[in-house]
């Protein structure tokens, strides 16, 4: 019999060749490794079934409203929710048996707390479906076990992260407790607590059974009219092109027949990229080996909670009277052996890779040292570039939906995501804010780049258990998309952030350049680790839940903006042109504000969905008529996003810009919310008088080839006035101080303009219809059941969002976004609050309440504001400085 302790000792003495991250081969076992019995579900039967299947388990229909491909967690959850929402003519196709892909070897752990309010809600739905709904509907037991969850903290930062989760959980009614090492020992007697800082215990976390869950989901779906067909692989996806040149799903081909359909849902797990290829859809994910071992019986382990020891990169899943031991490492094995006739392969566990998890497990539960290994499990798991799933309709083909790339979280996110995906398919959009999961978040120049996919997905796996810090940035596949200012800003100490592949200025380090280097895979696979890596060192100093070391640098940039002159490179912002004979008609319907103004005007507006939720907030500028005036924008052979926004303030600003621009910049000649074509240092640009930071300022939209000459002219003119560069960290602070909304933070697709304080953008007094107007009219008539509120606290304490909001001692919401306002010298937070009795959230409800904010278990008195505490009369953007 092999023991965990002996496995560690034997592998340490073994010599192994390095595993290249670019290798196309799979790691195999070595003769010096422990000989272990493999007792894995389906392991024997799968190999026997391949090639001798008797055909589909049911006849194929000729047509269906939707065809879900893949019988794992996501496929079964999706067809269940589609049927439950009334779409019953739906089919699920599984090439072998349900759960025989990547789902069968999942650990099945469900943790209710995550550092995301949306994910907490998704997890809650999964738990409800598996622990309650399915049993009530079918009378069948899914195999759910509520044994609790225990998060281990070996340092203060990790415990601080857990305390953040605890505070957020209180808003959602999730019970959790921070335990001392002694209290942890009482709960889990077999645990070594000598090196613990503390733990977070969540009593109602638990364990899911993949086979039991998927079987019950399929039965519940078929009871509502859906069809589940096993032993039916997909061989092709037919795509047609409509009269407008748009590609659409036409049919699904199998060796046993064709199903006509306008909707395909790709829930094929690690095989999702191959299925995407059949329809011409790019699916950017990478498969990695993920392994765990199942121990022999351990006396005293019964009824213990599941354990996540993130710092040791190991999890311990209760499995009856034994444990499953697994984890995530920085040198995972890439899995590249996907083929058309490949159903599943059980890989021999690579002990070089796995040893660290064994060591961590033995340290945490010393009894494992002499515990036998009953079986090993190793299979593929899919990982994505940003550690988020791939969902929604693919941009290449209408009707082709994705539900894959779940980064080992497909079981626990499956219920919530299955419901959202079903709603997406039926209603055209999800109910919740799923932007972070939407496949459209990735630019097409990235999704077709193998280097980007591989590097980014590796980092997702390697950092799976890392602390989620507020100002973290990726290191993989950087410098993919750069604007013309990148090099000159790098030389001036710019510390860049990465968003959607773009390098955008974060803040400016005063100690010289800190360029981003090529990815080193954290030193894995014999790749030489980057040395003297200043950028990485600066990031490391930001890893805190306190004020970061560069807090004073951000303060300097912010106060220079308020009191001096600054320049922001905002080329990262997207620009679109709306043209054609029906442009006015389209603008009336798309935009909440009346944008039919004279040429040279700029209007701030929102775009809504059918439910009145905000899909975007933006400015719309009316251009001069005639194609010749259309683009003061890059030419067709240049990237349209290469523009620059320059924002500067106060009376000095006009003096600076007047040296560069050939226009009269007075309030009378160039009022707020207007724009015109001007000459800047001899180059034609479009100047817009706007502000995203609450100060007098102009945006300069510059053609690519003119960017640097104009930038240098502005900096030269501003030198005698102390002009400086500034970045998005300052913008975040300045904008929240002014009360401006940030998309995807305090403004989401499920927030209406009335709830978010943007009702002034809506042309409600006019008779012009616009999308979502009926919902706003109804909401206005009935009163708001939730609304955004600004909070400030007097203590010098940083907050980052997710802090709980209490009114008179009762949780009523949480902060969506928070930052420090340096001009008012206070922490500021914005969050949506509800009335606990379900009533209207009126101004009186806010004014009459006593509010507190809870951060990491500590509460702070807060002041609620109905208007921005900074310049509430909006004078400064108009050039009025009292």
PDB file of C-alpha atoms in Angstrom, residues 41 65 85 91 96 148 154 182 234 246 268 307 344 394 429 465 509-510 536 552 592 616 637 710 746 774 785 791 870:
ATOM      1  CA  UNK A  41     -16.012   6.365 -11.757  1.00  0.00           C
ATOM      2  CA  UNK A  65     -35.680  25.403 -30.552  1.00  0.00           C
ATOM      3  CA  UNK A  85     -38.631  28.747 -18.284  1.00  0.00           C
ATOM      4  CA  UNK A  91     -32.409  18.750 -26.913  1.00  0.00           C
ATOM      5  CA  UNK A  96     -21.012   9.402 -24.372  1.00  0.00           C
ATOM      6  CA  UNK A 148     -19.670  23.085   5.972  1.00  0.00           C
ATOM      7  CA  UNK A 154      -1.748  31.475   7.595  1.00  0.00           C
ATOM      8  CA  UNK A 182      -8.028  27.174  19.238  1.00  0.00           C
ATOM      9  CA  UNK A 234     -21.789  16.036 -32.828  1.00  0.00           C
ATOM     10  CA  UNK A 246     -25.102  37.923 -40.811  1.00  0.00           C
ATOM     11  CA  UNK A 268     -18.591  20.891 -24.198  1.00  0.00           C
ATOM     12  CA  UNK A 307     -11.078  22.656   3.821  1.00  0.00           C
ATOM     13  CA  UNK A 344     -11.711  10.566 -22.283  1.00  0.00           C
ATOM     14  CA  UNK A 394     -20.612  34.404 -29.883  1.00  0.00           C
ATOM     15  CA  UNK A 429     -29.922  38.962 -22.291  1.00  0.00           C
ATOM     16  CA  UNK A 465      -5.726  30.301  -4.879  1.00  0.00           C
ATOM     17  CA  UNK A 509       6.217  56.063 -10.370  1.00  0.00           C
ATOM     18  CA  UNK A 510       8.668  58.808  -9.458  1.00  0.00           C
ATOM     19  CA  UNK A 536       6.431  43.212 -10.464  1.00  0.00           C
ATOM     20  CA  UNK A 552       0.641  59.418  -1.592  1.00  0.00           C
ATOM     21  CA  UNK A 592     -32.214  58.001 -23.331  1.00  0.00           C
ATOM     22  CA  UNK A 616     -23.897  51.814 -21.381  1.00  0.00           C
ATOM     23  CA  UNK A 637      -6.135  51.545 -42.220  1.00  0.00           C
ATOM     24  CA  UNK A 710       0.451  67.262 -30.014  1.00  0.00           C
ATOM     25  CA  UNK A 746     -21.910  51.290  -9.791  1.00  0.00           C
ATOM     26  CA  UNK A 774     -42.012  51.876 -20.438  1.00  0.00           C
ATOM     27  CA  UNK A 785     -37.399  49.786  -4.417  1.00  0.00           C
ATOM     28  CA  UNK A 791     -21.524  57.400   1.794  1.00  0.00           C
ATOM     29  CA  UNK A 870     -17.760  67.573  -3.937  1.00  0.00           C
TER      30      UNK A 870
END
